[in-house]
mmCIF file of N, CA and C and ligand atoms in Angstrom:
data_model
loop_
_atom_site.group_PDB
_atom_site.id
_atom_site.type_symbol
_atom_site.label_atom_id
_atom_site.label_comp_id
_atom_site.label_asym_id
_atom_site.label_seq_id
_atom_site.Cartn_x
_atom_site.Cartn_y
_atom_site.Cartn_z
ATOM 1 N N UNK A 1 94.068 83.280 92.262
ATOM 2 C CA UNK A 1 93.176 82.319 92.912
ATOM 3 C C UNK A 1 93.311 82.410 94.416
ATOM 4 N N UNK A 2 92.172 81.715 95.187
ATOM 5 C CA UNK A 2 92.356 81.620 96.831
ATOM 6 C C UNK A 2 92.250 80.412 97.317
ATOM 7 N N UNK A 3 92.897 80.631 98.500
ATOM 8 C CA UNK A 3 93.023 79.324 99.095
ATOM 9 C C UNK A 3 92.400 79.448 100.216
ATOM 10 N N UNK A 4 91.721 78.514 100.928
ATOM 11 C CA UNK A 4 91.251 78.642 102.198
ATOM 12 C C UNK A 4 92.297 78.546 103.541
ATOM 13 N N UNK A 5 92.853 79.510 104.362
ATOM 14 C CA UNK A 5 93.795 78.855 105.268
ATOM 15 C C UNK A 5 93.210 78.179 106.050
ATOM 16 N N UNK A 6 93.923 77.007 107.079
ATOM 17 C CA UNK A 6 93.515 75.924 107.827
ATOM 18 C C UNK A 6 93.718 76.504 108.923
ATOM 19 N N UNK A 7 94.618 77.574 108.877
ATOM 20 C CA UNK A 7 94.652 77.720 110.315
ATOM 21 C C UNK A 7 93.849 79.207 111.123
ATOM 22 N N UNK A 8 93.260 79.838 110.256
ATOM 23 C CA UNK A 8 92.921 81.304 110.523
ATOM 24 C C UNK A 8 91.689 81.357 109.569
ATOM 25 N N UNK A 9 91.184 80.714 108.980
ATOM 26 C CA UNK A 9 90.124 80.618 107.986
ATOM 27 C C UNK A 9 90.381 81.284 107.102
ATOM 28 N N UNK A 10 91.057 82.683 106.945
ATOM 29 C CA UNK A 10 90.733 83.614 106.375
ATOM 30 C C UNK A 10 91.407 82.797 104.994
ATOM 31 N N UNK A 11 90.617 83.477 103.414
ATOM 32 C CA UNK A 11 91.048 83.356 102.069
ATOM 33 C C UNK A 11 92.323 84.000 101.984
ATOM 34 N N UNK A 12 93.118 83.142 101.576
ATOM 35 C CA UNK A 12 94.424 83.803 100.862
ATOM 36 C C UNK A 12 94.475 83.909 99.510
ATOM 37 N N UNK A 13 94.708 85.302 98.857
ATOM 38 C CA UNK A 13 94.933 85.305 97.516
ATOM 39 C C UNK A 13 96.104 85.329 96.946
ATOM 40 N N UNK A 14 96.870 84.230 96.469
ATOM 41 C CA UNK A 14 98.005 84.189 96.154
ATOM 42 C C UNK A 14 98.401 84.082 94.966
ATOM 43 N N UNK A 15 97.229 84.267 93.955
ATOM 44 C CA UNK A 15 97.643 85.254 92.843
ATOM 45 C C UNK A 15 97.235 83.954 91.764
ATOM 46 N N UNK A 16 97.694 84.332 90.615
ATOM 47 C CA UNK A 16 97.511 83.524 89.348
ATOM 48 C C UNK A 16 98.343 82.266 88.803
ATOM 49 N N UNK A 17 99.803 83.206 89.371
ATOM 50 C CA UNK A 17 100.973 82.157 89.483
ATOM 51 C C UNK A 17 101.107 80.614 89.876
ATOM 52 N N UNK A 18 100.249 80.807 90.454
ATOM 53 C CA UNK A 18 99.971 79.431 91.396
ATOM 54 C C UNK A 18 98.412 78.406 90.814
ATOM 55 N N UNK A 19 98.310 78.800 89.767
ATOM 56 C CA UNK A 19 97.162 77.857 89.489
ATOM 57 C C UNK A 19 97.591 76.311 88.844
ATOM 58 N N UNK A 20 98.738 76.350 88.313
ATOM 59 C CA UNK A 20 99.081 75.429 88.298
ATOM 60 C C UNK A 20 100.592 74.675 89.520
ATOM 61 N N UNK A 21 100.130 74.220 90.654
ATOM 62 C CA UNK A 21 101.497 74.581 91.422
ATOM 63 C C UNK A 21 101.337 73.384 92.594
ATOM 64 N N UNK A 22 102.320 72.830 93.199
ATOM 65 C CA UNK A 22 102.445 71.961 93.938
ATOM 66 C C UNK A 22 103.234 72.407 95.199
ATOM 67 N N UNK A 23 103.136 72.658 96.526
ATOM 68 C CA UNK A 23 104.409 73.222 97.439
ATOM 69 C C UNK A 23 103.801 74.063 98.853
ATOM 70 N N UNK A 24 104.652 75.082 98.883
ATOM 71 C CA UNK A 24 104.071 75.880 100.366
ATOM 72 C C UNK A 24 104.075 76.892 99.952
ATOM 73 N N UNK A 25 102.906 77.771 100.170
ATOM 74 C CA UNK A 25 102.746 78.993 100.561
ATOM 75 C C UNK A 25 102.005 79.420 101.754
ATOM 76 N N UNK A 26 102.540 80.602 102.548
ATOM 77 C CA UNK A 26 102.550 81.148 104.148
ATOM 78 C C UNK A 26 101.307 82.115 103.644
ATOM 79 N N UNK A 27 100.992 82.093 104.892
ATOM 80 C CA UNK A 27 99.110 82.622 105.238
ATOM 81 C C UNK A 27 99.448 83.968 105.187
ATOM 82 N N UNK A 28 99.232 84.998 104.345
ATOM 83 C CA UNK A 28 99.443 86.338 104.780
ATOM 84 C C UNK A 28 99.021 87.258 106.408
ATOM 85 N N UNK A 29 98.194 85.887 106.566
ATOM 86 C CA UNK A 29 97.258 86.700 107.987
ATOM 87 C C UNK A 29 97.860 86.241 109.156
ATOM 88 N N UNK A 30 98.093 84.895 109.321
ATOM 89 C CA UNK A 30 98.419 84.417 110.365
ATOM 90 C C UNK A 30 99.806 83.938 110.632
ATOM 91 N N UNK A 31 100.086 83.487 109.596
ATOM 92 C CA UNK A 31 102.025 83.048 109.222
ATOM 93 C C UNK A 31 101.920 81.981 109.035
ATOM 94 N N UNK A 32 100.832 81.225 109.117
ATOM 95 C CA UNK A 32 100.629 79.869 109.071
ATOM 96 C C UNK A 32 101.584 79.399 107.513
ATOM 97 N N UNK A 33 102.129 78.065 107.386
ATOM 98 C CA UNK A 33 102.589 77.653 105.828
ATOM 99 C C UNK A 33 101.647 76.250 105.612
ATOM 100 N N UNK A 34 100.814 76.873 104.428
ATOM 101 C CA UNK A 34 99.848 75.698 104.156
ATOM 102 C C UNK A 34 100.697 74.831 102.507
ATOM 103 N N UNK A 35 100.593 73.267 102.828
ATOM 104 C CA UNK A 35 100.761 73.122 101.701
ATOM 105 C C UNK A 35 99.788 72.312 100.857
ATOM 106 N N UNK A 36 100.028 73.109 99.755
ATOM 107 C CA UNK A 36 98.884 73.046 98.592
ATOM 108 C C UNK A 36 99.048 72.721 97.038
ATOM 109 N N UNK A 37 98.280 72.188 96.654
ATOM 110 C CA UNK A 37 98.306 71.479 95.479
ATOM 111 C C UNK A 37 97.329 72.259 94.581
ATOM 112 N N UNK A 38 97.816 72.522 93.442
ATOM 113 C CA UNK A 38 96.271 73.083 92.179
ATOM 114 C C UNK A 38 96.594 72.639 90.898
ATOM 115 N N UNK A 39 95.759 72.615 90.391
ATOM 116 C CA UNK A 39 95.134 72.234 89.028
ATOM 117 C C UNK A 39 94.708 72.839 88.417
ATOM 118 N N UNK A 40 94.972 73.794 86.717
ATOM 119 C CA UNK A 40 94.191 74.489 86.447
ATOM 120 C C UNK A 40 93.435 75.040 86.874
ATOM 121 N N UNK A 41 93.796 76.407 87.903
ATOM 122 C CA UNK A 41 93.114 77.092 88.852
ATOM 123 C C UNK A 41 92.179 76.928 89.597
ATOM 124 N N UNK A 42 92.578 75.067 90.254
ATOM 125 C CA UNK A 42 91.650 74.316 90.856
ATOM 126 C C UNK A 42 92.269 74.253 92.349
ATOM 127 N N UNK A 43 91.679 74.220 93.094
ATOM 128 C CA UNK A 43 92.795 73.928 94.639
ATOM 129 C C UNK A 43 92.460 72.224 94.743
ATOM 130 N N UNK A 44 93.270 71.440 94.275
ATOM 131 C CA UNK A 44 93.088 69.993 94.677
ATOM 132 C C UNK A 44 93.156 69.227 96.242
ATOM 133 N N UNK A 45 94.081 70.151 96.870
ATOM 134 C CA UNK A 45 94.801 69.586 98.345
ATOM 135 C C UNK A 45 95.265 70.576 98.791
ATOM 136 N N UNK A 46 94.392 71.090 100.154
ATOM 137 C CA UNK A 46 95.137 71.896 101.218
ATOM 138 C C UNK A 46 95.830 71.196 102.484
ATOM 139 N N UNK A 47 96.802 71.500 102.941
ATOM 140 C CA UNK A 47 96.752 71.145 104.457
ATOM 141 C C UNK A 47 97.577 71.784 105.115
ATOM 142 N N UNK A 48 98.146 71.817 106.176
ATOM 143 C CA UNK A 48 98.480 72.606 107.030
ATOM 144 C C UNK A 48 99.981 72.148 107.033
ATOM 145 N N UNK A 49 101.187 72.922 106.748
ATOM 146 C CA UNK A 49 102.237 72.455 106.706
ATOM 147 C C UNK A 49 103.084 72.450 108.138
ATOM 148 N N UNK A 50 102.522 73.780 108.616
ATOM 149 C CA UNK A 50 103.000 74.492 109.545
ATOM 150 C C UNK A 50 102.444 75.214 110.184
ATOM 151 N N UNK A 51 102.034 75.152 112.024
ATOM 152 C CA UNK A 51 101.048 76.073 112.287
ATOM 153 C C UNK A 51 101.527 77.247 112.860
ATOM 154 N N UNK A 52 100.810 78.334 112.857
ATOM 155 C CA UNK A 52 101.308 80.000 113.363
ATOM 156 C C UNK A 52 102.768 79.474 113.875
ATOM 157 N N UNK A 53 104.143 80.127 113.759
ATOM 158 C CA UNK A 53 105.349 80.596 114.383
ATOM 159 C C UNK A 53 105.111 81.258 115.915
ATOM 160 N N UNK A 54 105.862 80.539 116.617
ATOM 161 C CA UNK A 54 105.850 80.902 117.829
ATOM 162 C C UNK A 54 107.082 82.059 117.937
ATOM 163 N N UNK A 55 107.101 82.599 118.694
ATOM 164 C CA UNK A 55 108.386 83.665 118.622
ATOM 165 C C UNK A 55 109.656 82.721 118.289
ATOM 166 N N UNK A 56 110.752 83.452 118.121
ATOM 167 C CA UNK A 56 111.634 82.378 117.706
ATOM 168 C C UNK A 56 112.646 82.237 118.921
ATOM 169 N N UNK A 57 112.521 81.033 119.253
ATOM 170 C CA UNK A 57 113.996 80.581 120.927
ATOM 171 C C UNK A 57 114.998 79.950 120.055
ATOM 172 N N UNK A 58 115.816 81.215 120.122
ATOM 173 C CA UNK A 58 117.490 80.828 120.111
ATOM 174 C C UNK A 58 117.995 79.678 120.863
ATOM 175 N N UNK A 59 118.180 78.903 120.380
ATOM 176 C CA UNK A 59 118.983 77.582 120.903
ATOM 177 C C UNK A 59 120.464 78.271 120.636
ATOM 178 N N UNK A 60 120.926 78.281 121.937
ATOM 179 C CA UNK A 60 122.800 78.159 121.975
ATOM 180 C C UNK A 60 123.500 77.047 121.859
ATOM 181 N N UNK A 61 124.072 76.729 121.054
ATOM 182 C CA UNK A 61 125.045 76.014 120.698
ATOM 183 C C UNK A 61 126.114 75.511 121.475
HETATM 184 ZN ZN1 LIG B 1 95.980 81.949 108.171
#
């Protein structure tokens, strides 16, 4: 099944596994982590968990 990403538009196909599924899965395109809800290979609830990763800043301790 696909999901629409929120943050890059583009369809993500994240397979079959997930038609029944509640949680996060990351945007193949953008890195975005959308979280999403389905129903019998229904998408009930998208939203945006997390937008694109910025490079990552090491915080020193
Ligand atoms: Zn995306």
């Amino acid at each position: 099944m696909k999901i629409n990403c929120l943050s890059c538009g583009h369809s993500v196909d994240i397979g079959d596994a997930y038609d029944d599924y509640e949680g996060q899965v990351k945007c193949f395109t953008c890195g975005a982590i959308l979280e999403i809800r389905t129903e019998e290979g229904n998408v009930r609830a998208v939203k945006l968990a997390q937008a694109v990763m910025s490079p990552p800043a090491k915080k020193a301790h």
